[in-house]
Amino acid sequence: MRSLTEQDIRNSFINCSKGEAKRLAVPRDLGERPWDDLDFLGWRDPGAPDRSYLVTERDGRPAGVALRFPASQRGFLHRSMCSVCLTTHPGGGVSLMTARKAGAAGREGNSVGLYMCTDLACSLYVRGRKVPQSGTRFEESLTLEEQIARTRRNLYAFVDKLYV
């Protein structure tokens, strides 16, 4: 993913108003992010524990998505799998992230959901740059490039549903 500025991020949101995008908390460490290892930039809102955001590239342009997830967490013995990167996590490591649809459908209250890594570090888990709390990922016969391509397809399919 190419590096983004704060203005790039604020202008990219497809499922919230310009005013909402102007007020949301953007990460202050954009210059320190491992852009070459990211399929999307994801972060949690420090001022609103039930909100997260992600920005990915679609059709050569940044596409930002405002997400919500429930504050309740599952017990540590419960394991869930992320639908984007297929990493399993114990407890609250995976959350149902919901996003309001773009345009009129979103204003009418329609949304789309996806189970994702709660910390939004899917790109880093796939590349082995971050280790899940459980300590391992499943061994796969796919190459790293194929796993990255699958992660991107899963993410893009979710983002594409926001436009329909």
Protein backbone atom coordinates (compact mmCIF):
# COMPACT_ATOMS: atom_id res chain seq x y z
CA MET A 1 0.00 0.00 0.00
CA ARG A 2 1.26 3.49 -0.74
CA SER A 3 1.74 5.84 2.21
CA LEU A 4 -1.13 8.18 3.03
CA THR A 5 -1.36 11.63 4.54
CA GLU A 6 -3.95 12.71 7.06
CA GLN A 7 -5.79 14.61 4.30
CA ASP A 8 -5.74 11.53 2.01
CA ILE A 9 -7.33 9.55 4.82
CA ARG A 10 -10.01 12.11 5.66
CA ASN A 11 -10.98 12.49 1.98
CA SER A 12 -11.21 8.72 1.43
CA PHE A 13 -14.22 7.78 3.57
CA ILE A 14 -17.10 6.26 1.62
CA ASN A 15 -19.58 5.59 4.40
CA CYS A 16 -19.62 8.72 6.53
CA SER A 17 -20.18 12.41 5.95
CA LYS A 18 -17.37 14.88 5.33
CA GLY A 19 -18.05 16.35 8.77
CA GLU A 20 -17.71 12.94 10.43
CA ALA A 21 -14.50 12.26 8.49
CA LYS A 22 -13.13 15.64 9.56
CA ARG A 23 -13.74 14.85 13.24
CA LEU A 24 -12.48 11.26 13.41
CA ALA A 25 -9.18 10.46 15.11
CA VAL A 26 -6.42 9.80 12.56
CA PRO A 27 -3.25 7.99 13.73
CA ARG A 28 -0.40 10.36 14.53
CA ASP A 29 2.31 7.85 13.52
CA LEU A 30 1.60 7.72 9.77
CA GLY A 31 5.28 8.28 8.96
CA GLU A 32 6.25 5.22 11.02
CA ARG A 33 3.75 2.73 9.53
CA PRO A 34 5.15 -0.26 7.57
CA TRP A 35 3.36 0.80 4.35
CA ASP A 36 5.04 -1.84 2.18
CA ASP A 37 3.63 -4.57 4.43
CA LEU A 38 0.07 -3.21 4.60
CA ASP A 39 -2.92 -4.18 2.48
CA PHE A 40 -4.91 -1.60 4.44
CA LEU A 41 -4.36 0.93 7.19
CA GLY A 42 -6.49 0.03 10.18
CA TRP A 43 -6.81 1.66 13.59
CA ARG A 44 -9.10 1.89 16.58
CA ASP A 45 -10.50 5.20 17.76
CA PRO A 46 -8.91 5.96 21.17
CA GLY A 47 -11.84 8.20 22.12
CA ALA A 48 -14.60 5.76 21.12
CA PRO A 49 -13.87 2.14 22.10
CA ASP A 50 -16.56 0.77 19.76
CA ARG A 51 -15.18 2.44 16.60
CA SER A 52 -12.45 1.49 14.18
CA TYR A 53 -11.44 2.66 10.75
CA LEU A 54 -9.69 1.19 7.76
CA VAL A 55 -8.39 2.65 4.52
CA THR A 56 -7.46 0.49 1.54
CA GLU A 57 -6.90 1.13 -2.14
CA ARG A 58 -9.72 0.45 -4.61
CA ASP A 59 -9.37 1.30 -8.29
CA GLY A 60 -6.14 3.18 -7.58
CA ARG A 61 -7.69 5.47 -4.96
CA PRO A 62 -7.93 5.28 -1.17
CA ALA A 63 -11.26 4.00 0.16
CA GLY A 64 -11.91 4.59 3.86
CA VAL A 65 -14.49 2.70 5.92
CA ALA A 66 -15.83 3.61 9.37
CA LEU A 67 -16.49 0.45 11.41
CA ARG A 68 -18.29 -0.35 14.64
CA PHE A 69 -17.94 -3.40 16.84
CA PRO A 70 -19.48 -4.59 20.08
CA ALA A 71 -17.68 -3.82 23.31
CA SER A 72 -18.48 -7.24 24.80
CA GLN A 73 -15.66 -9.75 24.48
CA ARG A 74 -15.77 -13.52 24.45
CA GLY A 75 -14.04 -15.69 27.02
CA PHE A 76 -10.37 -16.59 26.57
CA LEU A 77 -11.19 -20.24 25.82
CA HIS A 78 -13.36 -19.29 22.84
CA ARG A 79 -11.45 -19.10 19.54
CA SER A 80 -12.56 -17.25 16.41
CA MET A 81 -11.14 -16.86 12.90
CA CYS A 82 -10.76 -13.60 11.00
CA SER A 83 -12.63 -13.67 7.68
CA VAL A 84 -9.99 -11.47 6.03
CA CYS A 85 -6.63 -13.07 6.90
CA LEU A 86 -7.84 -16.40 8.34
CA THR A 87 -5.87 -15.93 11.57
CA THR A 88 -7.40 -17.50 14.68
CA HIS A 89 -7.45 -15.64 17.96
CA PRO A 90 -8.60 -16.51 21.48
CA GLY A 91 -11.16 -14.43 23.34
CA GLY A 92 -11.83 -10.99 21.88
CA GLY A 93 -9.12 -11.19 19.20
CA VAL A 94 -11.80 -11.32 16.47
CA SER A 95 -14.83 -9.02 16.41
CA LEU A 96 -17.82 -8.58 14.17
CA MET A 97 -17.05 -5.28 12.46
CA THR A 98 -20.04 -3.58 10.90
CA ALA A 99 -19.95 -0.76 8.39
CA ARG A 100 -22.77 1.48 7.24
CA LYS A 101 -23.28 1.18 3.48
CA ALA A 102 -22.34 4.08 1.24
CA GLY A 103 -24.91 6.55 -0.06
CA ALA A 104 -28.67 6.37 0.38
CA ALA A 105 -28.61 2.76 1.61
CA GLY A 106 -26.36 3.75 4.51
CA ARG A 107 -28.50 6.74 5.38
CA GLU A 108 -31.46 4.33 5.59
CA GLY A 109 -29.53 2.26 8.16
CA ASN A 110 -28.27 -0.61 5.96
CA SER A 111 -24.94 -2.09 6.94
CA VAL A 112 -22.58 -4.96 6.18
CA GLY A 113 -20.60 -7.00 8.70
CA LEU A 114 -17.44 -9.07 8.70
CA TYR A 115 -15.47 -10.91 11.37
CA MET A 116 -12.02 -9.29 11.53
CA CYS A 117 -8.98 -9.19 13.77
CA THR A 118 -9.95 -6.71 16.48
CA ASP A 119 -6.56 -4.98 16.23
CA LEU A 120 -6.91 -4.70 12.41
CA ALA A 121 -3.38 -6.12 11.92
CA CYS A 122 -4.42 -8.71 9.29
CA SER A 123 -1.65 -7.67 6.88
CA LEU A 124 1.01 -8.13 9.54
CA TYR A 125 -0.30 -11.54 10.66
CA VAL A 126 -0.28 -12.88 7.10
CA ARG A 127 3.30 -11.70 6.54
CA GLY A 128 4.52 -13.03 9.91
CA ARG A 129 5.39 -9.50 11.13
CA LYS A 130 3.05 -9.89 14.09
CA VAL A 131 2.30 -13.06 16.02
CA PRO A 132 -1.25 -13.72 17.26
CA GLN A 133 -1.73 -14.04 21.01
CA SER A 134 -2.11 -17.81 20.58
CA GLY A 135 1.45 -17.87 19.20
CA THR A 136 0.93 -19.41 15.75
CA ARG A 137 -1.05 -19.35 12.52
CA PHE A 138 -2.22 -22.45 10.70
CA GLU A 139 0.30 -23.98 8.32
CA GLU A 140 -0.89 -23.45 4.76
CA SER A 141 0.15 -24.92 1.45
CA LEU A 142 -0.36 -21.54 -0.22
CA THR A 143 2.67 -19.36 -0.86
CA LEU A 144 2.96 -16.06 0.99
CA GLU A 145 2.02 -14.19 -2.21
CA GLU A 146 -1.12 -16.35 -2.57
CA GLN A 147 -2.06 -15.72 1.08
CA ILE A 148 -1.62 -11.97 0.58
CA ALA A 149 -3.74 -12.09 -2.59
CA ARG A 150 -6.48 -14.00 -0.72
CA THR A 151 -6.40 -11.47 2.13
CA ARG A 152 -6.81 -8.62 -0.34
CA ARG A 153 -9.67 -10.40 -2.17
CA ASN A 154 -11.49 -10.97 1.13
CA LEU A 155 -11.06 -7.33 2.15
CA TYR A 156 -12.05 -5.97 -1.28
CA ALA A 157 -15.16 -8.17 -1.36
CA PHE A 158 -16.23 -6.61 1.96
CA VAL A 159 -15.55 -3.04 0.77
CA ASP A 160 -17.34 -3.70 -2.53
CA LYS A 161 -20.49 -4.74 -0.61
CA LEU A 162 -20.65 -1.23 0.84
CA TYR A 163 -21.33 0.19 -2.62
CA VAL A 164 -24.13 -2.24 -3.57
